[in-house]
Short mmCIF file of C-alpha atoms in Angstrom, two decimals:
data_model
loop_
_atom_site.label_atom_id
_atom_site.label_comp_id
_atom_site.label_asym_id
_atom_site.label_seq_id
_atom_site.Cartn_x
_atom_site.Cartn_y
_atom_site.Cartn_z
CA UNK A 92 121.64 66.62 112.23
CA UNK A 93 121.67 66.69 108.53
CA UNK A 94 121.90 70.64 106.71
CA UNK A 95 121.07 68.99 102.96
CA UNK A 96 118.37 67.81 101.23
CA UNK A 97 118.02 63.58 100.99
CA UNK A 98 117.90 61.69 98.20
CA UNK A 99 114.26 61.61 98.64
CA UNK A 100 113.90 65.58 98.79
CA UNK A 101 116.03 65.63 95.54
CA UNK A 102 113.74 63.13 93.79
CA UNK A 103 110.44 65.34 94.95
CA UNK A 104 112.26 68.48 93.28
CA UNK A 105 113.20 66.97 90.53
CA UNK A 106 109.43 65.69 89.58
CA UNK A 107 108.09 69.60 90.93
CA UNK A 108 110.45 71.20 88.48
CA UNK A 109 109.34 68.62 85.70
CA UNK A 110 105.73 69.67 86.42
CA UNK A 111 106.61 73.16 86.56
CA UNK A 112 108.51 73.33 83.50
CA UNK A 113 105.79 72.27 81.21
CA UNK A 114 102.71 74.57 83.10
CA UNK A 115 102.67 77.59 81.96
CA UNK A 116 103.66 79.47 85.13
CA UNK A 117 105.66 82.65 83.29
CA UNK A 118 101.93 82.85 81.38
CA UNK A 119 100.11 82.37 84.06
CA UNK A 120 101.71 85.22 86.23
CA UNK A 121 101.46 87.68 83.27
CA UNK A 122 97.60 86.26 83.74
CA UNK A 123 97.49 87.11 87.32
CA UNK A 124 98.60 90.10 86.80
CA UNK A 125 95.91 91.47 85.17
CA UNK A 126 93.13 89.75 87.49
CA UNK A 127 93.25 86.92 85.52
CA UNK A 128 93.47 84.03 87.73
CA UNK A 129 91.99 80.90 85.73
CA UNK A 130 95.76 79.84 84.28
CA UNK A 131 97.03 80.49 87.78
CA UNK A 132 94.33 77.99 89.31
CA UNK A 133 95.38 75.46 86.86
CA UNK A 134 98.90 75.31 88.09
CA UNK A 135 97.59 75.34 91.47
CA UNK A 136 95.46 72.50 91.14
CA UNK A 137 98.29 70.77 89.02
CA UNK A 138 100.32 70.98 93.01
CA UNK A 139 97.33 69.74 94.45
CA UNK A 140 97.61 66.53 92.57
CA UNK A 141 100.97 66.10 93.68
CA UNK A 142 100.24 66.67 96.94
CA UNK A 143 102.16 69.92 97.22
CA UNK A 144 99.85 71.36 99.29
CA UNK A 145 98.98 69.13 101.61
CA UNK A 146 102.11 68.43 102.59
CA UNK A 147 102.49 70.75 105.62
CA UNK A 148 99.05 69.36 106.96
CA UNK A 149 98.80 66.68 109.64
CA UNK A 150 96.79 63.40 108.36
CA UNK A 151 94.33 63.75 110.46
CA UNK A 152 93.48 66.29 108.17
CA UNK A 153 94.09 64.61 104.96
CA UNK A 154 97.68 66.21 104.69
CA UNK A 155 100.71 64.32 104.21
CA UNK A 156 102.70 65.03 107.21
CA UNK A 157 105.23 66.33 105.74
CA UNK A 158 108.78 68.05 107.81
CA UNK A 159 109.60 71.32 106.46
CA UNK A 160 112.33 70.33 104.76
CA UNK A 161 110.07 69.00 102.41
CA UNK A 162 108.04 72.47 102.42
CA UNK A 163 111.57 74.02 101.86
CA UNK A 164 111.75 71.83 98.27
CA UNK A 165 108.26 73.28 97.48
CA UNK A 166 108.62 76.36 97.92
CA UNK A 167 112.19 77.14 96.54
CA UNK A 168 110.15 75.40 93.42
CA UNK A 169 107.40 77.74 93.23
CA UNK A 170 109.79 80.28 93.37
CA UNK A 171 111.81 79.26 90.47
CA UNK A 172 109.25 78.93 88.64
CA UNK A 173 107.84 82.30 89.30
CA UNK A 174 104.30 80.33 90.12
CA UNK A 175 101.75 83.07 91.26
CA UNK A 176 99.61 83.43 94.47
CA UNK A 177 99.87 83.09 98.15
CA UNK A 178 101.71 80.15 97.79
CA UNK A 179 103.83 80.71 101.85
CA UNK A 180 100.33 81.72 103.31
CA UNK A 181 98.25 78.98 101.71
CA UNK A 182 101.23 76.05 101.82
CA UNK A 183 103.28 76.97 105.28
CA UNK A 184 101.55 79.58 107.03
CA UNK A 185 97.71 78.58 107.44
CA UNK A 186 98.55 75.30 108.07
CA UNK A 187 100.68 76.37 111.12
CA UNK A 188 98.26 78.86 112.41
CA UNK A 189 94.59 76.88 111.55
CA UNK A 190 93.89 74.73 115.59
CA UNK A 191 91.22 73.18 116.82
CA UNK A 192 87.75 73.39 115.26
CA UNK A 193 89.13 76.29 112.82
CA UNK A 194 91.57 73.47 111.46
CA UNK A 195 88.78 70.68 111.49
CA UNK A 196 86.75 73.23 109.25
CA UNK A 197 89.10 74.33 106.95
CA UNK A 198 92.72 72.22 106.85
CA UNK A 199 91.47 69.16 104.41
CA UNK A 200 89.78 71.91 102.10
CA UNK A 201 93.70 73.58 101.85
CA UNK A 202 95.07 69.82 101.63
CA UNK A 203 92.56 69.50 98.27
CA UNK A 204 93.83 72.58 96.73
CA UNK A 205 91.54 75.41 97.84
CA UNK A 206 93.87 78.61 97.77
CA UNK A 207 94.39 80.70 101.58
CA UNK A 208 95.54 83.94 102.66
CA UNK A 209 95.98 85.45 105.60
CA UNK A 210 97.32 88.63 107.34
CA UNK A 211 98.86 89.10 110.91
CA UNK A 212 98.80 92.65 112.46
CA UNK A 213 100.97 94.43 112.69
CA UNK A 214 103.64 92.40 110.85
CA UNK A 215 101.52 91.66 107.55
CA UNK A 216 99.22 93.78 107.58
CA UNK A 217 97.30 92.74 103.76
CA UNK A 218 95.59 90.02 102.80
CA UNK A 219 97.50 88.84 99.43
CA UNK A 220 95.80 87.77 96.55
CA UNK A 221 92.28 87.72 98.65
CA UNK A 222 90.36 88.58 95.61
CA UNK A 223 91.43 84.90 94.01
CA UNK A 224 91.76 82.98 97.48
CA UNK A 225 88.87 80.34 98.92
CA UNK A 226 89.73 81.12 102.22
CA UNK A 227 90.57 84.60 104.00
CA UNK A 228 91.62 84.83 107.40
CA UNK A 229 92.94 87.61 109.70
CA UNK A 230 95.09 87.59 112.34
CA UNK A 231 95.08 89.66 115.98
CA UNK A 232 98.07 90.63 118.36
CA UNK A 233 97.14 88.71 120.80
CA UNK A 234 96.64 85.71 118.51
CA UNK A 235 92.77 85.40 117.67
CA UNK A 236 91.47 84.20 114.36
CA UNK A 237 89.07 85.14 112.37
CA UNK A 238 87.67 83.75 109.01
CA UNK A 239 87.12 87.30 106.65
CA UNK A 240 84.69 88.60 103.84
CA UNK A 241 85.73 88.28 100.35
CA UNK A 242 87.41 91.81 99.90
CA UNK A 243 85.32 95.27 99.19
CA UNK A 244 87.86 97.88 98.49
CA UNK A 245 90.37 97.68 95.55
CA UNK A 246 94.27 96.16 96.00
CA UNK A 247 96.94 98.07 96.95
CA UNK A 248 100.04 98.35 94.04
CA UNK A 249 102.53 96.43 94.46
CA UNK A 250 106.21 96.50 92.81
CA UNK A 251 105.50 92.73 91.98
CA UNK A 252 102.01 93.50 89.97
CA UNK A 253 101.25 89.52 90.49
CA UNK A 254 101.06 90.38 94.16
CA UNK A 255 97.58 92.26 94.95
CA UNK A 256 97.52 93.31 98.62
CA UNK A 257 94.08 93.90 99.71
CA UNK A 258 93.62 95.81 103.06
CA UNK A 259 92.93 93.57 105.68
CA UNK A 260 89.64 93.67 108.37
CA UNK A 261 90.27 93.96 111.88
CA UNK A 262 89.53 90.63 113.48
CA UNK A 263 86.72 90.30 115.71
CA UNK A 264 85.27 87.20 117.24
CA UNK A 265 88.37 85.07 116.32
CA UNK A 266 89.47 82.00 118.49
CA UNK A 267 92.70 81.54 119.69
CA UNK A 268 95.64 80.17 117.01
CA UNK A 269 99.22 79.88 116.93
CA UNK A 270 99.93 83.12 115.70
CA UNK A 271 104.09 82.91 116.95
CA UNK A 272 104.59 79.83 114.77
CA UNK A 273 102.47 81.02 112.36
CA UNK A 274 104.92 83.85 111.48
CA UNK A 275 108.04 81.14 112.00
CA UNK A 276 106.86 79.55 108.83
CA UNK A 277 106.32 83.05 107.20
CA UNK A 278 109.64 83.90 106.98
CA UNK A 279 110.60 80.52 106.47
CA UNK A 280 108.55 80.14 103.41
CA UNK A 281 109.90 83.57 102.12
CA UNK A 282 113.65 81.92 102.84
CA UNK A 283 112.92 79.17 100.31
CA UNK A 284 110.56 81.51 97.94
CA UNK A 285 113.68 83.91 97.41
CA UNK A 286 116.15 81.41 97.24
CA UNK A 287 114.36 79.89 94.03
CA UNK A 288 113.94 83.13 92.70
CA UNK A 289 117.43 83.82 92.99
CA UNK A 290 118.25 80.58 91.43
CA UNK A 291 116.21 81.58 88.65
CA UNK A 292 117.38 84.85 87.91
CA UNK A 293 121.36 83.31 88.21
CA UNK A 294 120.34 80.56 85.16
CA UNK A 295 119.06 83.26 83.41
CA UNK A 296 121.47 85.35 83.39
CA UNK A 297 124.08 82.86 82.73
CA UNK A 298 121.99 81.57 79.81
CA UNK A 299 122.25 85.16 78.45
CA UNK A 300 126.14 85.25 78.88
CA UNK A 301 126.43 81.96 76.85
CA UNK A 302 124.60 83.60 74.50
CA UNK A 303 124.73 87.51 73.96
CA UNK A 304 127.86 88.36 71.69
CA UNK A 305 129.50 91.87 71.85
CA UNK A 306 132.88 93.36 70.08
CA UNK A 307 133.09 89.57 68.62
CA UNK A 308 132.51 87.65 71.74
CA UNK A 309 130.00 85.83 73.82
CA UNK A 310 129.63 88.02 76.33
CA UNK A 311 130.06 85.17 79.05
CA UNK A 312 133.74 85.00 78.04
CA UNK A 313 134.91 88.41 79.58
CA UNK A 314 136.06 87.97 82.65
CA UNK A 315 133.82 90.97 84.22
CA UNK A 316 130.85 88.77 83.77
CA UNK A 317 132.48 85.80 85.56
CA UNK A 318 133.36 87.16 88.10
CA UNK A 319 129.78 88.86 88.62
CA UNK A 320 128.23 85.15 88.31
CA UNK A 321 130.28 83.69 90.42
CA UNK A 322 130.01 86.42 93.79
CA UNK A 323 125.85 85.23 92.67
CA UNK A 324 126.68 81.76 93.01
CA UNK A 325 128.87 81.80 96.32
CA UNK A 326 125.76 83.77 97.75
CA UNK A 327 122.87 81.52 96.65
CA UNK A 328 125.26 78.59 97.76
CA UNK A 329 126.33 79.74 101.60
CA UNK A 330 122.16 80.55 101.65
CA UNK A 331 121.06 77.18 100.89
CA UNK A 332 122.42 75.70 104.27
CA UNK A 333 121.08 77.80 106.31
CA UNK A 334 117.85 77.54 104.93
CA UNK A 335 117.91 73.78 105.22
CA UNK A 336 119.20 74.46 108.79
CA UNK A 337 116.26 76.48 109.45
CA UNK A 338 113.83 73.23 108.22
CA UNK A 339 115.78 71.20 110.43
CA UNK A 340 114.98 73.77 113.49
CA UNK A 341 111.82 74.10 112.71
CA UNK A 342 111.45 70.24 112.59
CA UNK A 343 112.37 69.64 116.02
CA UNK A 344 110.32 72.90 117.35
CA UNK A 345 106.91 72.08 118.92
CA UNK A 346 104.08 74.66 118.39
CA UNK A 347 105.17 78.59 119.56
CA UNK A 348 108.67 79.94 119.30
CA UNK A 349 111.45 77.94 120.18
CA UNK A 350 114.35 80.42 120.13
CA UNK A 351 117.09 78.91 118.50
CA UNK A 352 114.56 77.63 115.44
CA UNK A 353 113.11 81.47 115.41
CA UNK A 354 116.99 82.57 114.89
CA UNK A 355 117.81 80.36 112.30
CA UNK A 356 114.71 81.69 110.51
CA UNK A 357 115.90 84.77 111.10
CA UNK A 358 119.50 84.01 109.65
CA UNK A 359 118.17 81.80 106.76
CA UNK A 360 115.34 84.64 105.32
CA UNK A 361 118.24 87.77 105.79
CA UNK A 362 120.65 85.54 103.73
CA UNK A 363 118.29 84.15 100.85
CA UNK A 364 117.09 88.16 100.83
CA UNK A 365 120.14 89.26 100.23
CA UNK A 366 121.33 86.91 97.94
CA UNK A 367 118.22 87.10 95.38
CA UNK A 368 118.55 90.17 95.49
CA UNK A 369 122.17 90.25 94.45
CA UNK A 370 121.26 87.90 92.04
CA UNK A 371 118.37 90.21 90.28
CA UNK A 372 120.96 93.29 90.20
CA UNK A 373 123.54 91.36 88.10
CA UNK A 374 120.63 89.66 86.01
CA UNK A 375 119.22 92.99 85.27
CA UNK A 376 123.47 94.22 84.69
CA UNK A 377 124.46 91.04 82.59
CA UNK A 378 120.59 91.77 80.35
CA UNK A 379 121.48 95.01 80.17
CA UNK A 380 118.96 97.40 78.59
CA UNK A 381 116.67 94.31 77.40
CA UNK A 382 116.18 93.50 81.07
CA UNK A 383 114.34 96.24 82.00
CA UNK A 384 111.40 96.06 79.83
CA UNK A 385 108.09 95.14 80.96
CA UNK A 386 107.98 92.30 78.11
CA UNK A 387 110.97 90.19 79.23
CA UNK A 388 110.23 87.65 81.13
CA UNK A 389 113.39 88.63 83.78
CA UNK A 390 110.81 91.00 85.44
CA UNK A 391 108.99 88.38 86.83
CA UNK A 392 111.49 87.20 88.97
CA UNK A 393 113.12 90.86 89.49
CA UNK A 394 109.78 92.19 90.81
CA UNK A 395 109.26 89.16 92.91
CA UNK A 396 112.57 89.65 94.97
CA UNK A 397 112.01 93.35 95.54
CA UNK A 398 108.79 92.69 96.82
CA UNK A 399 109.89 89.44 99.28
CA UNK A 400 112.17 91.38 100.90
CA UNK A 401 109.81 92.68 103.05
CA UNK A 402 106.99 89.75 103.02
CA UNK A 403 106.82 88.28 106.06
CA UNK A 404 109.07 90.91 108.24
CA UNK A 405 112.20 93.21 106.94
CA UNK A 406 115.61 92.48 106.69
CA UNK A 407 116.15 94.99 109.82
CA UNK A 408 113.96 93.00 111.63
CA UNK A 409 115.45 89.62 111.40
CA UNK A 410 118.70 90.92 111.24
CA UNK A 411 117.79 91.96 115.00
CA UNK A 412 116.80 88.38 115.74
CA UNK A 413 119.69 86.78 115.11
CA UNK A 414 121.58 89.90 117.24
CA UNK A 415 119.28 89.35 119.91
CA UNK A 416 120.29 85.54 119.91
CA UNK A 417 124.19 86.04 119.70
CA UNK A 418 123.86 88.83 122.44
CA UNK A 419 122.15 86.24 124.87
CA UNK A 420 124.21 83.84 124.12
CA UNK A 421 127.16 85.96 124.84
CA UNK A 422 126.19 87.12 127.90
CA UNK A 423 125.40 83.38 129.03
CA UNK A 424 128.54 82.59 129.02
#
C-alpha cells in the first residue's frame, strides 16, 4: 500500500501547475466573481485538453480511467491555483454519482469539458455555480436523480463571492444513482481542494516574510514568524498522507460505502480543513493589515478555505465518522 504520490503523479502535477501558472486563474476568479464566467471557461477548457476532467470517468465513456490518486493531484492543483467553479462536483462527484443511461447521456459530455453541478439533500443542499454550469443535477435521500432547470431565483452570498449557491429543486422523477459514493468523493475532493489552498496561502505568506522589512529587518528573520510558518508546514505536511491514504481507500472501494475508505475520508477532509485554515490565519497575521483588503490577491484563497470548511459536510460531522469507526473498532476487540 503506497501513502505518496508516484513519480508519475509528480510528473502530472508538475505539467497542471505549469498550465496553471500561466492561465490567468487569480483573474479569472475576480471574473467569476462578478458573473463573469468567459475567463473562467477558458481555464476550464484549458483542463479539458489535458484531460483533467475526464480523468475520473470510465473509458467506456471517453474518460481516462483514472484512480483517485490521480483526482487527488488535480484537485490539490485547482486549489492552489485558486481556479474557479464546481471543480469537486463536475471532476469527482458527478462522475461517481452519473449510472446507467444517466451516465451514457451525460459522462463523455463532462469528459469533453462541459462544466456540472450538483446538490444532495440534505447534506448540500445548493447547486454551486448553476448559473455557469452545462449540466445541473439534484440529488434525493433515498438516492434518485434528477437532471434540473437552469436556475430562476438569484444566488445565495457566499463568504467566497466566486462561489454562487443557487437554491436547489426538489428532485422528482429521478432514477436511482450512487448517491453514498457520490458524497465519498465530495469530501474527498474538498480534502485535496483545501490542501492546495493551504499550500497556497503558506508560499504566500512565506514569500511576504522574505520580503516585508520592519525596524531594519526582513520580517522573515524574527523568530515569531518562523515559528508561525513552520506549526503551517507540520500541518499541511501530516495532512498530505492522509489524504493520499484516503485515494488509496477509495481505490480499492467498489461503488457505496465501504467503511474504512468512508473513515479515511473522514480523517483526511477534518485534517486538510484544519490545516488550511491554520494556514489562512497566519497568512492573513504574517500580511498583516495589507491582507485584509478586498484588492490583494490573499483573499482569494482566504475566502476559499472559510467557505470549504463546510462544502461537502462539517468538520463536526466527519469528525463523528472517524469516532464512530474507532468506537467499533474498539468494541470489536
Amino acid at each position: 500500500m503506497r501513502f505518496a504520490p508516484s513519480d508519475e503523479n509528480r510528473a502530472f502535477a508538475a505539467s497542471l501547475n505549469d498550465l496553471l501558472s500561466s492561465a490567468g486563474t487569480v483573474s479569472a476568479a475576480r471574473a467569476w466573481a462578478t458573473g463573469d464566467h468567459e475567463p473562467g471557461r477558458k481555464v476550464w477548457a484549458s483542463l479539458a485538453d489535458l484531460g483533467v476532467t475526464a480523468l475520473a470517468i470510465d473509458e467506456v465513456h471517453d474518460g481516462v480511467g483514472a484512480d483517485a490518486a490521480d483526482l487527488a493531484v488535480a484537485l490539490e492543483a485547482l486549489g492552489y491555483h485558486g481556479v474557479p467553479g464546481p471543480v469537486v462536483e463536475s471532476i469527482a462527484v458527478l462522475p461517481a454519482l452519473l449510472t446507467g443511461d444517466l451516465g451514457d447521456r451525460h459522462l463523455p459530455a463532462l469528459a469533453g469539458g462541459a462544466m456540472g453541478t450538483v446538490a444532495l439533500a440534505p447534506r448540500t443542499p445548493y447547486l454551486l455555480d448553476a448559473d455557469a454550469a452545462d449540466l445541473r443535477f439534484v440529488v434525493a435521500e433515498d438516492g434518485a436523480v434528477a437532471e434540473a432547470a437552469a436556475p430562476e431565483a438569484g444566488p445565495h452570498r457566499s463568504v467566497d463571492p466566486t462561489r454562487r449557491l443557487f437554491p436547489a429543486p426538489a428532485a422528482a422523477g429521478g432514477v436511482s444513482g450512487d448517491r453514498d459514493r457520490a458524497l465519498l468523493l465530495g469530501a474527498f475532493g474538498v480534502a485535496a481542494q483545501s490542501l492546495g489552498a493551504g499550500r497556497r496561502l503558506l508560499d504566500e505568506a512565506v514569500a511576504y516574510a522574505k520580503a516585508r522589512a520592519q525596524y531594519g529587518h526582513l520580517i522573515g528573520e524574527y523568530q515569531a514568524i518562523k515559528h508561525l510558518l513552520a506549526d503551517v508546514v507540520t500541518r499541511l505536511e501530516l495532512a498530505a498522507p492522509l489524504v493520499q491514504g484516503a485515494a488509496v481507500a477509495l481505490s480499492g472501494s467498489g461503488s457505496g460505502v465501504d467503511l474504512d475508505a468512508a473513515r479515511d475520508v473522514s480523517a483526511a477532509r477534518v485534517a486538510a480543513a484544519d490545516a488550511a485554515n491554520l494556514a489562512a490565519r497566519t497568512a492573513l497575521q504574517v500580511h498583516g493589515a495589507i491582507g485584509y483588503t478586498a484588492e490583494h490577491d490573499l483573499g482569494i484563497w482566504l475566502t476559499k478555505v472559510r467557505a470549504l470548511q463546510s462544502a461537502w459536510g462539517t468538520q463536526a460531522e466527519h469528525r463523528t465518522v472517524v469516532l464512530e469507526s474507532v468506537r467499533g473498532r474498539a468494541v470489536a476487540r
